[in-house]
Coordinates of N, CA and C in Angstrom, one line a residue:
X1 N 91.4 99.8 103.3 CA 92.4 99.5 102.2 C 93.0 98.5 100.8
X2 N 92.3 99.1 100.4 CA 93.2 98.1 99.0 C 95.0 97.3 99.1
X3 N 95.2 95.9 98.7 CA 96.2 95.8 98.2 C 96.8 96.4 98.4
X4 N 97.3 97.5 96.7 CA 98.2 97.9 96.3 C 98.7 98.9 97.1
X5 N 97.1 100.1 97.9 CA 98.1 101.0 98.2 C 99.1 100.9 100.1
X6 N 98.4 99.2 100.2 CA 98.9 98.3 101.4 C 100.5 98.7 101.3
X7 N 100.8 97.7 99.9 CA 101.8 97.6 99.7 C 103.4 98.8 99.2
X8 N 102.5 99.9 98.6 CA 102.9 100.7 99.0 C 103.2 101.3 100.0
X9 N 102.6 101.7 100.7 CA 103.2 102.2 102.5 C 104.4 100.8 103.0
X10 N 103.8 99.5 103.3 CA 104.7 99.0 103.1 C 106.4 98.5 102.5
X11 N 106.0 99.2 101.9 CA 107.4 99.5 101.2 C 107.9 100.7 101.4
X12 N 107.1 101.3 101.9 CA 108.0 103.0 101.8 C 108.1 103.0 103.5
X13 N 107.9 101.9 104.7 CA 108.1 101.3 105.8 C 109.3 100.5 105.6
X14 N 109.1 99.9 104.4 CA 110.7 98.9 105.2 C 111.9 99.7 104.2
X15 N 111.8 100.8 102.5 CA 113.4 101.5 103.3 C 113.1 102.5 104.2
X16 N 112.2 102.7 104.8 CA 112.5 103.4 106.2 C 113.0 103.0 107.3
X17 N 113.0 101.8 107.2 CA 113.8 101.2 108.6 C 114.9 100.7 108.0
X18 N 115.7 101.6 106.8 CA 117.4 100.9 106.7 C 118.1 101.8 106.8
X19 N 119.6 101.2 107.1 CA 120.3 102.8 107.4 C 120.7 103.7 105.8
X20 N 120.1 102.8 105.0 CA 120.9 103.7 104.1 C 119.5 104.7 104.3
X21 N 118.1 105.3 104.8 CA 117.9 105.9 105.1 C 117.9 106.8 106.3
X22 N 118.5 106.6 106.9 CA 118.4 106.9 108.0 C 120.7 107.6 108.2
X23 N 120.3 107.7 107.6 CA 122.1 107.7 106.6 C 121.1 109.7 106.1
X24 N 120.5 109.1 104.2 CA 120.2 109.7 104.4 C 119.8 111.4 105.6
X25 N 118.2 111.0 106.5 CA 117.4 111.9 106.7 C 119.0 112.6 107.9
X26 N 119.9 112.1 108.4 CA 121.1 113.2 108.6 C 121.2 113.8 107.7
X27 N 121.9 113.5 106.5 CA 122.2 114.7 105.7 C 122.0 115.1 105.6
X28 N 120.0 114.8 105.3 CA 119.2 116.3 105.0 C 119.1 117.7 106.4
X29 N 118.8 117.1 107.3 CA 119.5 117.4 108.6 C 120.2 118.5 108.8
X30 N 121.4 118.0 108.5 CA 122.8 119.1 108.2 C 121.9 119.7 107.1
X31 N 121.6 119.5 106.0 CA 121.4 120.7 104.8 C 120.7 121.4 105.6
X32 N 119.4 121.1 105.8 CA 118.1 121.6 106.2 C 118.8 123.0 107.4
X33 N 119.3 122.2 108.6 CA 120.1 123.2 109.4 C 121.3 124.4 109.0
X34 N 122.0 124.2 107.3 CA 122.5 125.1 107.1 C 121.7 125.8 106.4
X35 N 121.5 125.7 105.3 CA 120.1 127.0 104.6 C 119.1 127.4 105.6
X36 N 118.9 126.9 106.6 CA 117.4 128.0 107.6 C 118.8 129.3 108.4
X37 N 119.6 129.7 107.6 CA 119.8 130.8 108.4 C 119.8 131.3 107.7
X38 N 118.7 132.4 107.2 CA 118.5 133.7 106.4 C 119.4 134.6 106.8
X39 N 120.3 134.4 107.7 CA 120.9 135.7 107.8 C 122.0 136.2 106.6
X40 N 123.1 134.6 106.6 CA 123.5 134.2 105.0 C 123.7 135.1 103.8
X41 N 122.0 135.0 103.1 CA 121.2 135.2 102.3 C 121.9 136.5 101.5
X42 N 122.4 136.5 100.6 CA 123.0 138.8 100.2 C 122.2 139.0 99.4
X43 N 120.9 137.8 98.8 CA 119.6 139.3 98.4 C 118.2 138.4 98.3
X44 N 117.1 139.1 97.5 CA 116.2 138.3 97.4 C 116.0 137.5 97.1
X45 N 116.7 137.5 96.6 CA 116.6 136.1 94.9 C 117.0 134.7 96.2
X46 N 118.4 134.6 96.7 CA 118.8 133.7 97.7 C 118.3 133.9 98.3
X47 N 117.2 134.1 99.0 CA 116.7 134.2 100.6 C 115.2 133.3 99.9
X48 N 114.5 133.6 98.5 CA 113.7 132.9 98.1 C 114.2 130.9 97.6
X49 N 115.2 131.3 96.5 CA 115.4 129.9 96.8 C 116.5 128.9 97.7
X50 N 116.7 129.9 99.2 CA 116.5 128.9 100.4 C 115.2 128.2 101.1
X51 N 114.4 129.6 100.7 CA 113.0 129.1 100.7 C 112.6 127.6 100.5
X52 N 113.1 127.6 99.5 CA 112.5 126.6 98.4 C 112.8 125.1 98.7
X53 N 114.6 125.3 99.0 CA 115.1 124.3 100.4 C 114.9 123.4 101.0
X54 N 114.6 124.9 101.5 CA 114.0 124.5 103.1 C 112.9 123.7 102.8
X55 N 111.6 124.0 101.7 CA 110.1 123.5 102.2 C 111.2 122.3 101.3
X56 N 111.3 121.3 100.0 CA 112.0 120.7 99.8 C 112.7 119.3 101.0
X57 N 113.7 119.8 101.6 CA 114.1 119.4 103.1 C 112.9 119.1 104.0
X58 N 112.6 120.2 104.1 CA 111.1 120.0 105.3 C 110.4 118.4 105.0
X59 N 109.9 119.5 103.6 CA 109.3 117.4 102.9 C 109.7 116.3 103.7
X60 N 111.8 116.1 103.1 CA 112.4 115.0 103.5 C 111.9 114.7 104.5
X61 N 112.4 115.3 105.9 CA 112.7 114.8 106.8 C 111.4 115.3 107.4
X62 N 109.9 115.3 106.9 CA 108.4 115.0 108.0 C 108.2 113.7 107.4
X63 N 109.1 113.2 106.4 CA 107.9 111.8 105.3 C 107.5 111.2 105.6
X64 N 108.8 110.3 106.3 CA 108.5 109.1 107.5 C 106.8 109.7 108.2
X65 N 106.9 110.6 108.9 CA 105.9 110.7 110.0 C 104.6 111.4 109.3
X66 N 104.5 111.5 108.3 CA 103.3 112.3 107.8 C 103.3 111.1 106.4
X67 N 103.5 109.7 106.7 CA 103.8 108.0 105.4 C 102.8 107.8 106.6
X68 N 103.6 107.5 108.1 CA 103.1 106.9 109.5 C 101.0 107.7 110.0
X69 N 101.6 108.9 110.3 CA 100.1 109.1 110.2 C 98.8 109.0 108.9
X70 N 99.1 108.9 107.3 CA 97.7 108.9 107.0 C 97.9 107.7 106.3
X71 N 98.9 106.3 107.4 CA 98.8 104.7 107.0 C 97.5 104.6 107.8
X72 N 97.9 105.7 109.4 CA 96.8 105.3 110.7 C 95.7 105.5 109.9
X73 N 95.9 106.6 109.4 CA 94.3 107.3 109.3 C 93.6 106.4 108.3
X74 N 94.0 106.0 107.0 CA 93.2 104.4 106.4 C 93.3 103.5 107.0
X75 N 93.9 103.1 108.2 CA 93.5 101.8 108.1 C 92.6 102.3 109.6
X76 N 91.9 103.7 109.9 CA 91.0 103.8 111.1 C 89.7 103.5 109.9
X77 N 89.7 103.9 108.6 CA 89.0 104.3 108.1 C 87.9 103.3 107.7
X78 N 88.6 102.9 107.8 CA 88.2 101.0 107.3 C 87.6 99.9 108.8
X79 N 88.1 100.4 109.8 CA 87.4 99.7 111.2 C 86.2 100.1 111.2
X80 N 86.2 102.1 110.7 CA 84.8 102.7 111.1 C 83.5 102.0 110.9

C-alpha cells in the first residue's frame, strides 16, 4: 500500500476513534430508526425519498466497518 493511501486510512481511523464520531453515529442511528418505518410514508414520492435517506444513513453507519475491511484487504494484497 502506498504511503498516501495508508495516511488516508489512518486519518479516517483516527477520526472514527473520537467521541465526536461516536456521537454522530448515535444520532445517525436514531435517524435511521425513525426513517426506516415505511408505514409513516404518505405517498410513493415520500417512500422514495425515505429510501434515499435510508441509503445515505446506512452508508454512514457502515462506513467504519467497510473502511476496516478495505484496509485489511489492501494489507493482505501486499503480503501475497
